[in-house]
JSON list of N, CA and C in Angstrom, two decimals:
[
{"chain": "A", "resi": 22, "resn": "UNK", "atom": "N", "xyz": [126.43, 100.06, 156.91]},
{"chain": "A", "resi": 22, "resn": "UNK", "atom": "CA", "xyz": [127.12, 100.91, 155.98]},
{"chain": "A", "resi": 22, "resn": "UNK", "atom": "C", "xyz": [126.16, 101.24, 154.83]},
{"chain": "A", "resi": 23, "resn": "UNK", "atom": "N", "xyz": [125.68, 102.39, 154.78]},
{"chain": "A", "resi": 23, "resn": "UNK", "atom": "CA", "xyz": [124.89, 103.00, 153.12]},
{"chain": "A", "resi": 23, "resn": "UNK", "atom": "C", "xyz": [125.65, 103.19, 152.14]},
{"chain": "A", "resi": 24, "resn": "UNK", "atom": "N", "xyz": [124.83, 103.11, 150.75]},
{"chain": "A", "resi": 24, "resn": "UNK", "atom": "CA", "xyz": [125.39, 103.46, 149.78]},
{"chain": "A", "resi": 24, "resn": "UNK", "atom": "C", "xyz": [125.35, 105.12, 149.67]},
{"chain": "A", "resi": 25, "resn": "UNK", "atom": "N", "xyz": [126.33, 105.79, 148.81]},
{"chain": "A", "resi": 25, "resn": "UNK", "atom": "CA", "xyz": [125.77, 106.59, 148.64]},
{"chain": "A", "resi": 25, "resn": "UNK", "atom": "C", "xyz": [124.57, 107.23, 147.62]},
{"chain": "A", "resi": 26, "resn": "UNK", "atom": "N", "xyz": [123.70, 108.11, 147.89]},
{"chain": "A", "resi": 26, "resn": "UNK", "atom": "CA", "xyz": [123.12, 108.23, 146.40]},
{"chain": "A", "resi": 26, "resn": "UNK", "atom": "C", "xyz": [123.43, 108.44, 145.11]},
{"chain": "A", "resi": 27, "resn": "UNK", "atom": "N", "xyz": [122.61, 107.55, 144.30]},
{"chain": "A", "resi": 27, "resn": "UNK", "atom": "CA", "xyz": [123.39, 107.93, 143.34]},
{"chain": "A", "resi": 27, "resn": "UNK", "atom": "C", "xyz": [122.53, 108.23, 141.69]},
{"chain": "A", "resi": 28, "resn": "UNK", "atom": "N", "xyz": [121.35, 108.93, 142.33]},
{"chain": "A", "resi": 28, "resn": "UNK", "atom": "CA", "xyz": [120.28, 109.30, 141.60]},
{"chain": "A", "resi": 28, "resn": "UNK", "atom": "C", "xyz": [120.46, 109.96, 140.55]},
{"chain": "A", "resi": 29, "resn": "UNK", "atom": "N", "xyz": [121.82, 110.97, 140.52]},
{"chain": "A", "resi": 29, "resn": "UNK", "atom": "CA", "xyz": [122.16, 112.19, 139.94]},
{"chain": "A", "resi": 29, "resn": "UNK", "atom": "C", "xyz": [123.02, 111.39, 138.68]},
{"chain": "A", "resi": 30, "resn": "UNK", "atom": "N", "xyz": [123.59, 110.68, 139.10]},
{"chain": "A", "resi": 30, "resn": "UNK", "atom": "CA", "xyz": [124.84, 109.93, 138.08]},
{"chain": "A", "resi": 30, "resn": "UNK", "atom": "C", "xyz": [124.10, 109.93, 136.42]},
{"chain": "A", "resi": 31, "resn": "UNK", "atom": "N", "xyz": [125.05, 110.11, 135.72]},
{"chain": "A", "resi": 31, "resn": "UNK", "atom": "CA", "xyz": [124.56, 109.77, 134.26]},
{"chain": "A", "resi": 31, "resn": "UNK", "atom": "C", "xyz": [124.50, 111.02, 133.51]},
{"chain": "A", "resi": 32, "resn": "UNK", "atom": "N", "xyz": [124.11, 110.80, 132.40]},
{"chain": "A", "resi": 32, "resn": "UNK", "atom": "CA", "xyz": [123.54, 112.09, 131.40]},
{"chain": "A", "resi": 32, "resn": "UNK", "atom": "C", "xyz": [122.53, 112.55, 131.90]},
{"chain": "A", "resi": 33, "resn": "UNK", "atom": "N", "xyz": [122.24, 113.72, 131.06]},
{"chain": "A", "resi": 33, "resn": "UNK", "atom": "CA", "xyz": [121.49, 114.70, 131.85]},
{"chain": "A", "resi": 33, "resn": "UNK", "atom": "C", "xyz": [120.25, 114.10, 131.06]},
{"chain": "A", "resi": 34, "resn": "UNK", "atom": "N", "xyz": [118.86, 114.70, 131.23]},
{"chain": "A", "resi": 34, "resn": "UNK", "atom": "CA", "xyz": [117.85, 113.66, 130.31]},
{"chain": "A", "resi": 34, "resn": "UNK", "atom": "C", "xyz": [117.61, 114.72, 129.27]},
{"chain": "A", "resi": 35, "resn": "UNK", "atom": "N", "xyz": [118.37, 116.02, 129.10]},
{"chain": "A", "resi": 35, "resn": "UNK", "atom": "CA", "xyz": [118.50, 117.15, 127.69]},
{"chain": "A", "resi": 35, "resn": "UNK", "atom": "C", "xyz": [118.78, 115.99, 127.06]},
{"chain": "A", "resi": 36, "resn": "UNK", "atom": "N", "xyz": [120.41, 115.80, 127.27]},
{"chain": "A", "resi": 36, "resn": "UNK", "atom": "CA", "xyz": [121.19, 115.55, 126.28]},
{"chain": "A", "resi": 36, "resn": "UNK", "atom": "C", "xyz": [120.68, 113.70, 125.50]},
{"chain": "A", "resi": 37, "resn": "UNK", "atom": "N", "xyz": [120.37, 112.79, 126.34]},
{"chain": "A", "resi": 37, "resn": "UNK", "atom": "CA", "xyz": [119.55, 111.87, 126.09]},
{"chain": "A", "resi": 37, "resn": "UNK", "atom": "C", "xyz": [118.52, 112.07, 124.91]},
{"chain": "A", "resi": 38, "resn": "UNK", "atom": "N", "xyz": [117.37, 113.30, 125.55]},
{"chain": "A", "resi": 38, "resn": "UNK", "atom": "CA", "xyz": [116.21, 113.28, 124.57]},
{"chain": "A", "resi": 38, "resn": "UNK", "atom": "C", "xyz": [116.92, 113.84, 123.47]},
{"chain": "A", "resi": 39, "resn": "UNK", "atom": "N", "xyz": [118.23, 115.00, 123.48]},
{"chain": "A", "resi": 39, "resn": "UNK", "atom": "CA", "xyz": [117.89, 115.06, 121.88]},
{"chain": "A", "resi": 39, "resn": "UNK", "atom": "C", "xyz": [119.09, 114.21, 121.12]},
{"chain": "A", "resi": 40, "resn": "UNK", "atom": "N", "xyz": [119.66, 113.67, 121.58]},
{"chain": "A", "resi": 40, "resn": "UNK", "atom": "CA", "xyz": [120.14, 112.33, 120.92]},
{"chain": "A", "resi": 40, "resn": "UNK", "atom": "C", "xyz": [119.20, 111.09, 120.44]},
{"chain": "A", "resi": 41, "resn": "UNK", "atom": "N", "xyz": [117.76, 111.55, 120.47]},
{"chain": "A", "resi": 41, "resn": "UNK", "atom": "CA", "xyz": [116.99, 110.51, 120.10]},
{"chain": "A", "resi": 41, "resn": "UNK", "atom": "C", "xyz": [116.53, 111.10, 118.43]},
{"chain": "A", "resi": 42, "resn": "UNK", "atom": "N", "xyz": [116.69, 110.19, 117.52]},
{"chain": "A", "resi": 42, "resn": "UNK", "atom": "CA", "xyz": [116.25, 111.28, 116.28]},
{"chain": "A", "resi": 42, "resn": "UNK", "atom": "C", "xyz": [114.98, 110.39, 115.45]},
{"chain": "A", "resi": 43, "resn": "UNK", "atom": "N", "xyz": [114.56, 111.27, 115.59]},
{"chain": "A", "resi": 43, "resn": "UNK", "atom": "CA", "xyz": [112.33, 110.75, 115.11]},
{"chain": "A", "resi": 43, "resn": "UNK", "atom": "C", "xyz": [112.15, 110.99, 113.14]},
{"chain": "A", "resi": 44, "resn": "UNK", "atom": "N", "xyz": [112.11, 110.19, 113.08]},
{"chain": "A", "resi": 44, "resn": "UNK", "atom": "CA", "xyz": [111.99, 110.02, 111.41]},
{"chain": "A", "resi": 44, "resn": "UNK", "atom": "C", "xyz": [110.27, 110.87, 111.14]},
{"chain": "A", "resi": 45, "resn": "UNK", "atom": "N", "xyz": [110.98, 111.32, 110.09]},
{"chain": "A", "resi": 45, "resn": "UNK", "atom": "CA", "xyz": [109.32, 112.39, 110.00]},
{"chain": "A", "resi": 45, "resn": "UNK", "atom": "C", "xyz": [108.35, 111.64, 109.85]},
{"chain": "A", "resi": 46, "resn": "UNK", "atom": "N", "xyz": [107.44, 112.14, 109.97]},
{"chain": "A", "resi": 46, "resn": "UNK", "atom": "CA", "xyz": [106.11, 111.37, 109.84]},
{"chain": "A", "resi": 46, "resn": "UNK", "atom": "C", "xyz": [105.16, 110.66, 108.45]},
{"chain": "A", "resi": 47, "resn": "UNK", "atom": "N", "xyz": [105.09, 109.71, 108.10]},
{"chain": "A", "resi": 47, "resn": "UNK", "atom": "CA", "xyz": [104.87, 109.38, 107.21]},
{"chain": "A", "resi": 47, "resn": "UNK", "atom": "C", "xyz": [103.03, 109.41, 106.42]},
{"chain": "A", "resi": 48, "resn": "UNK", "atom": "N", "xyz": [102.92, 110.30, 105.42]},
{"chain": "A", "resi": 48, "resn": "UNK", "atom": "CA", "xyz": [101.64, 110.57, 105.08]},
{"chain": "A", "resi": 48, "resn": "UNK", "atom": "C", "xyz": [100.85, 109.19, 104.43]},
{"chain": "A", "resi": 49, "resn": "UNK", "atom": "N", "xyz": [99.82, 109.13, 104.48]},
{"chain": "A", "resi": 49, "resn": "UNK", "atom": "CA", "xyz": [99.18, 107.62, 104.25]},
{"chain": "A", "resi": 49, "resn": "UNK", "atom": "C", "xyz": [98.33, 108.28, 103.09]},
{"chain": "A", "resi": 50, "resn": "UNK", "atom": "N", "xyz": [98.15, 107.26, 102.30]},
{"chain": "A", "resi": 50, "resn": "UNK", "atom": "CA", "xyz": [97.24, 107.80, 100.79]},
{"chain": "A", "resi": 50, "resn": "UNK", "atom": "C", "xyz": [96.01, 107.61, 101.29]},
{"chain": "A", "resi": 51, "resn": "UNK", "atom": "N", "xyz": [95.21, 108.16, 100.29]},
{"chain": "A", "resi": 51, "resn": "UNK", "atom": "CA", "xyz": [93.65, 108.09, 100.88]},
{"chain": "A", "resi": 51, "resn": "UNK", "atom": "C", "xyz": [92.97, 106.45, 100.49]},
{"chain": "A", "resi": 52, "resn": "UNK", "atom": "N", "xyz": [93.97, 105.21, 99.78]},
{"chain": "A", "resi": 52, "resn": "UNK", "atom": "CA", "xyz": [93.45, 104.50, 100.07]},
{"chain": "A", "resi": 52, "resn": "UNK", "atom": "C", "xyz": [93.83, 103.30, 100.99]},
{"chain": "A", "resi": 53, "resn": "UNK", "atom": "N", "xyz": [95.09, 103.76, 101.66]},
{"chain": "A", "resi": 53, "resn": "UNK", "atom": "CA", "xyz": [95.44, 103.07, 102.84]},
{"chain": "A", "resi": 53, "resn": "UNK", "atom": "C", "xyz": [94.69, 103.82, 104.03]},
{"chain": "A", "resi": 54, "resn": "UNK", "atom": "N", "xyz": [93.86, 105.49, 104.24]},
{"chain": "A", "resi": 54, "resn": "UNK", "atom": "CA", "xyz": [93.42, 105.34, 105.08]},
{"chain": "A", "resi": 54, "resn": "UNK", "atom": "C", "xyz": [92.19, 104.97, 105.16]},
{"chain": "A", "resi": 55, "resn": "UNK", "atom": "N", "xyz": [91.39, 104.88, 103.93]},
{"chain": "A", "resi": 55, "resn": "UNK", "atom": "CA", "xyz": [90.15, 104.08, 103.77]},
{"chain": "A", "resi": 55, "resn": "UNK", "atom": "C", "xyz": [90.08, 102.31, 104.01]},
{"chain": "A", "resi": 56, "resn": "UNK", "atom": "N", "xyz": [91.63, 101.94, 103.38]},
{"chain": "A", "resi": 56, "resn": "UNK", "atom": "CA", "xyz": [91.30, 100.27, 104.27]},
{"chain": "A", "resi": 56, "resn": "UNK", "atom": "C", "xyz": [91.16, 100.87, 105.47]},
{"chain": "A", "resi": 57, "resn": "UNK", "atom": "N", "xyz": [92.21, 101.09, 106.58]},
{"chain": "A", "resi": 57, "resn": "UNK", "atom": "CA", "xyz": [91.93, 101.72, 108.05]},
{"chain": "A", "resi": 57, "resn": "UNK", "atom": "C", "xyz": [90.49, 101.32, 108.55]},
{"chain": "A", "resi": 58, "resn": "UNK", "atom": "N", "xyz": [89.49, 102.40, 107.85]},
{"chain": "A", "resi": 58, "resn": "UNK", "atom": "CA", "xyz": [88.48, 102.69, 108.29]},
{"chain": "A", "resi": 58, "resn": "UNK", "atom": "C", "xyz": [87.43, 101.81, 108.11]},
{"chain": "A", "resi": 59, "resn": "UNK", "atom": "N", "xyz": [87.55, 101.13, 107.03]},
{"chain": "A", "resi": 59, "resn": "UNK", "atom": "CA", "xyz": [86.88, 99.78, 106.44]},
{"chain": "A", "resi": 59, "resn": "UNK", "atom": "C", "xyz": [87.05, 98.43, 107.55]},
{"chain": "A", "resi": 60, "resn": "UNK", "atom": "N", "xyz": [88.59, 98.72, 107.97]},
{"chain": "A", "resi": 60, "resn": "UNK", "atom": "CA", "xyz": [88.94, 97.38, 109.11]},
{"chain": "A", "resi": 60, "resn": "UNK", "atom": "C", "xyz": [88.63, 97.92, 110.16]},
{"chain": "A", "resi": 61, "resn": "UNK", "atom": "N", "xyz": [88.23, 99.10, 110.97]},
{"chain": "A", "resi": 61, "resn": "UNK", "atom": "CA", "xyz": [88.10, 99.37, 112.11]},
{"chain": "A", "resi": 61, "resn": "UNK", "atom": "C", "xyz": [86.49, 99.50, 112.49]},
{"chain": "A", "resi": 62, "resn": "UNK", "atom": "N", "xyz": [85.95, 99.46, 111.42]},
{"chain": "A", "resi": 62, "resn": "UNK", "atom": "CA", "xyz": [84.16, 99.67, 111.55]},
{"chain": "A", "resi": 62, "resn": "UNK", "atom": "C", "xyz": [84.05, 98.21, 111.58]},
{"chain": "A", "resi": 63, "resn": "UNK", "atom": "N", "xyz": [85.10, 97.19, 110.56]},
{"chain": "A", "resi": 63, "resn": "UNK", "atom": "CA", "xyz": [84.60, 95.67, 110.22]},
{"chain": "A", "resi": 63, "resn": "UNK", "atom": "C", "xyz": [84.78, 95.14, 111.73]},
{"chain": "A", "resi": 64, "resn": "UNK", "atom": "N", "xyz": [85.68, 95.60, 112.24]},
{"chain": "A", "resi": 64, "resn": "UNK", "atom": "CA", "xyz": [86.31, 94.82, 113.81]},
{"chain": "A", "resi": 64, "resn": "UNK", "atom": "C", "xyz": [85.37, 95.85, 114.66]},
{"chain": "A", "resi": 65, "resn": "UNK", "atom": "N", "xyz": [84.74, 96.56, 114.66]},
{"chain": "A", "resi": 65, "resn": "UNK", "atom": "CA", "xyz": [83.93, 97.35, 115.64]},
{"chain": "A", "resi": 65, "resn": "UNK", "atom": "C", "xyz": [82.25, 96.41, 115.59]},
{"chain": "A", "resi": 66, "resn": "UNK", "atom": "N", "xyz": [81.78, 96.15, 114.42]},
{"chain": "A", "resi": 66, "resn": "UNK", "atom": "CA", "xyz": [80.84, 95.50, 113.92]},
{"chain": "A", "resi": 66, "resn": "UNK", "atom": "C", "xyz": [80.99, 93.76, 114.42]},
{"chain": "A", "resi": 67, "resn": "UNK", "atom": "N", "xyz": [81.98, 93.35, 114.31]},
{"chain": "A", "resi": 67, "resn": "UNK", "atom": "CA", "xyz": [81.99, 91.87, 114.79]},
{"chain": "A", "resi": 67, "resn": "UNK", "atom": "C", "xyz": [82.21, 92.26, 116.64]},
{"chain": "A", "resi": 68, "resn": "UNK", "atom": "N", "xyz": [82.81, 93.35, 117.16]},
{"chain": "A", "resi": 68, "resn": "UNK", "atom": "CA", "xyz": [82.57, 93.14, 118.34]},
{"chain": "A", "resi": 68, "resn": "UNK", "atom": "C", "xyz": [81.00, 93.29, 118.64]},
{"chain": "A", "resi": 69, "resn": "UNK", "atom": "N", "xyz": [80.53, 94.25, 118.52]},
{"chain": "A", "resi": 69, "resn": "UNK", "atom": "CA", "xyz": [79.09, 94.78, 118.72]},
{"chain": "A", "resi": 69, "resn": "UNK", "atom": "C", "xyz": [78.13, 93.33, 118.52]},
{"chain": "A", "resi": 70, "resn": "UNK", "atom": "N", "xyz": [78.44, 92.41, 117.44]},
{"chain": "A", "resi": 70, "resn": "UNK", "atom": "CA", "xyz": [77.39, 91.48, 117.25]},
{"chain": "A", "resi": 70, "resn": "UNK", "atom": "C", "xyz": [77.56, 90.26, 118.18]},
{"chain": "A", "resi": 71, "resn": "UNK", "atom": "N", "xyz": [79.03, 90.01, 118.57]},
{"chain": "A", "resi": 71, "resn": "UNK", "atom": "CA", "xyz": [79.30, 89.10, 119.87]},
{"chain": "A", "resi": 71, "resn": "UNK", "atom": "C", "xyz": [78.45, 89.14, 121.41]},
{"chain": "A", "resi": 72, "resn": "UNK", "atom": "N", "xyz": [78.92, 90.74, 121.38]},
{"chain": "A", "resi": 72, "resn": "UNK", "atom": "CA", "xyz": [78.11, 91.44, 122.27]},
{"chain": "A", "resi": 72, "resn": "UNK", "atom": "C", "xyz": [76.70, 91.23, 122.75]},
{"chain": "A", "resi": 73, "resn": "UNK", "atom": "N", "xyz": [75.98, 91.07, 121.39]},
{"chain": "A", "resi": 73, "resn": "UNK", "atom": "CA", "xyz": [74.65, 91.25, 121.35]},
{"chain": "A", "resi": 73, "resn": "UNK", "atom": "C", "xyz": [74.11, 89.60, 121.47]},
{"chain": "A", "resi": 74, "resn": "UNK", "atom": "N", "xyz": [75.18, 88.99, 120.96]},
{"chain": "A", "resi": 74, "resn": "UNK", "atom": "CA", "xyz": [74.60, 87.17, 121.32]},
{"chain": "A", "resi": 74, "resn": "UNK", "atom": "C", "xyz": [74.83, 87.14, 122.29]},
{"chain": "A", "resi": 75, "resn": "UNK", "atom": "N", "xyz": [75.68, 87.61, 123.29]},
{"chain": "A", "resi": 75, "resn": "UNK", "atom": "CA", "xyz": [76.12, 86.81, 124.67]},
{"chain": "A", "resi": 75, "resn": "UNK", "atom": "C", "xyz": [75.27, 87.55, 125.15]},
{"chain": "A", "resi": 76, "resn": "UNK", "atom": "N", "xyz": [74.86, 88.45, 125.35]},
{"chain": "A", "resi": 76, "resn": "UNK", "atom": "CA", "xyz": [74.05, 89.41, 126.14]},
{"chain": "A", "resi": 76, "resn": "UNK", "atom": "C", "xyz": [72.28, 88.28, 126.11]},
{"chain": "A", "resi": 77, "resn": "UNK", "atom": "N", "xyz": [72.09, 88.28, 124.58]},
{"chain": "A", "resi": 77, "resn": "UNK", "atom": "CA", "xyz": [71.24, 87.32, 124.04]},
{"chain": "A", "resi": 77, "resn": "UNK", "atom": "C", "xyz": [71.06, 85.70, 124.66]},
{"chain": "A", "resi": 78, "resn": "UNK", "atom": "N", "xyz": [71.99, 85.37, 124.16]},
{"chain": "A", "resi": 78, "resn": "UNK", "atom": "CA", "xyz": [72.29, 84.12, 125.40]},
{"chain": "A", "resi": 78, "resn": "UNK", "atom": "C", "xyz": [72.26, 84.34, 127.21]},
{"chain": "A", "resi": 79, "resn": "UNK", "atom": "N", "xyz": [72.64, 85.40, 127.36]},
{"chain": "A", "resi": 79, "resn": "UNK", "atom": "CA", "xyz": [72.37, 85.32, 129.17]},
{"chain": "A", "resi": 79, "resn": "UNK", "atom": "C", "xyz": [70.84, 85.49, 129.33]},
{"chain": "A", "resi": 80, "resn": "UNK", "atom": "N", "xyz": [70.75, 86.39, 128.50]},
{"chain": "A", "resi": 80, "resn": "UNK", "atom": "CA", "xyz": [68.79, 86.29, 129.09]},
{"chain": "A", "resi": 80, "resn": "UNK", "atom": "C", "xyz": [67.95, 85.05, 128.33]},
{"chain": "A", "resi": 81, "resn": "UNK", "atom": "N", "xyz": [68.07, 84.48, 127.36]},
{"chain": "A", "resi": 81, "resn": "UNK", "atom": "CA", "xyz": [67.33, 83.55, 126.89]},
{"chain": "A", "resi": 81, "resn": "UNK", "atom": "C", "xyz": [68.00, 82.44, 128.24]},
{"chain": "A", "resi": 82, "resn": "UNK", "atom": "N", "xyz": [69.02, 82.10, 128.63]},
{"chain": "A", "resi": 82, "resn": "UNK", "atom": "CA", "xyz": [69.07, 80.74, 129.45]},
{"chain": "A", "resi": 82, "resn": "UNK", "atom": "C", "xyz": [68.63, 81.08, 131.37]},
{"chain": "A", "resi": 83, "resn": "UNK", "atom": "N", "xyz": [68.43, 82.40, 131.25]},
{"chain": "A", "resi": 83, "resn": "UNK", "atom": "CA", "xyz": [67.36, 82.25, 132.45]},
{"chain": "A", "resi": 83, "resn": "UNK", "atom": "C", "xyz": [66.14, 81.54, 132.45]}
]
């Protein structure tokens, strides 16, 4: 015995999406986006130097 399908059942996905309501977008001052950029070079910089020891370490222990 099958079920029947029942793929169709429900709201339509219109009426779903615009029952969803998106809070406007919030503008950032220029010195919250300068931390930003300060923490994303600082965390770009500690990856890069990890990088460069382990890389460092694999060829020095050959």
């Amino acid at each position: 015995m099958s079920l029947p399908d029942t793929a169709e059942d429900g709201l339509p996905a219109r009426s779903v999406f615009h029952a969803i309501a998106m809070p406007p977008r919030r503008r950032r001052s220029a010195a919250e986006r300068l931390r930003k950029a300060v923490r994303h070079h600082a965390g770009m910089g500690v990856f890069l130097m990890m990088l460069v020891v382990s890389v460092t370490l694999v060829v020095f222990s050959r």
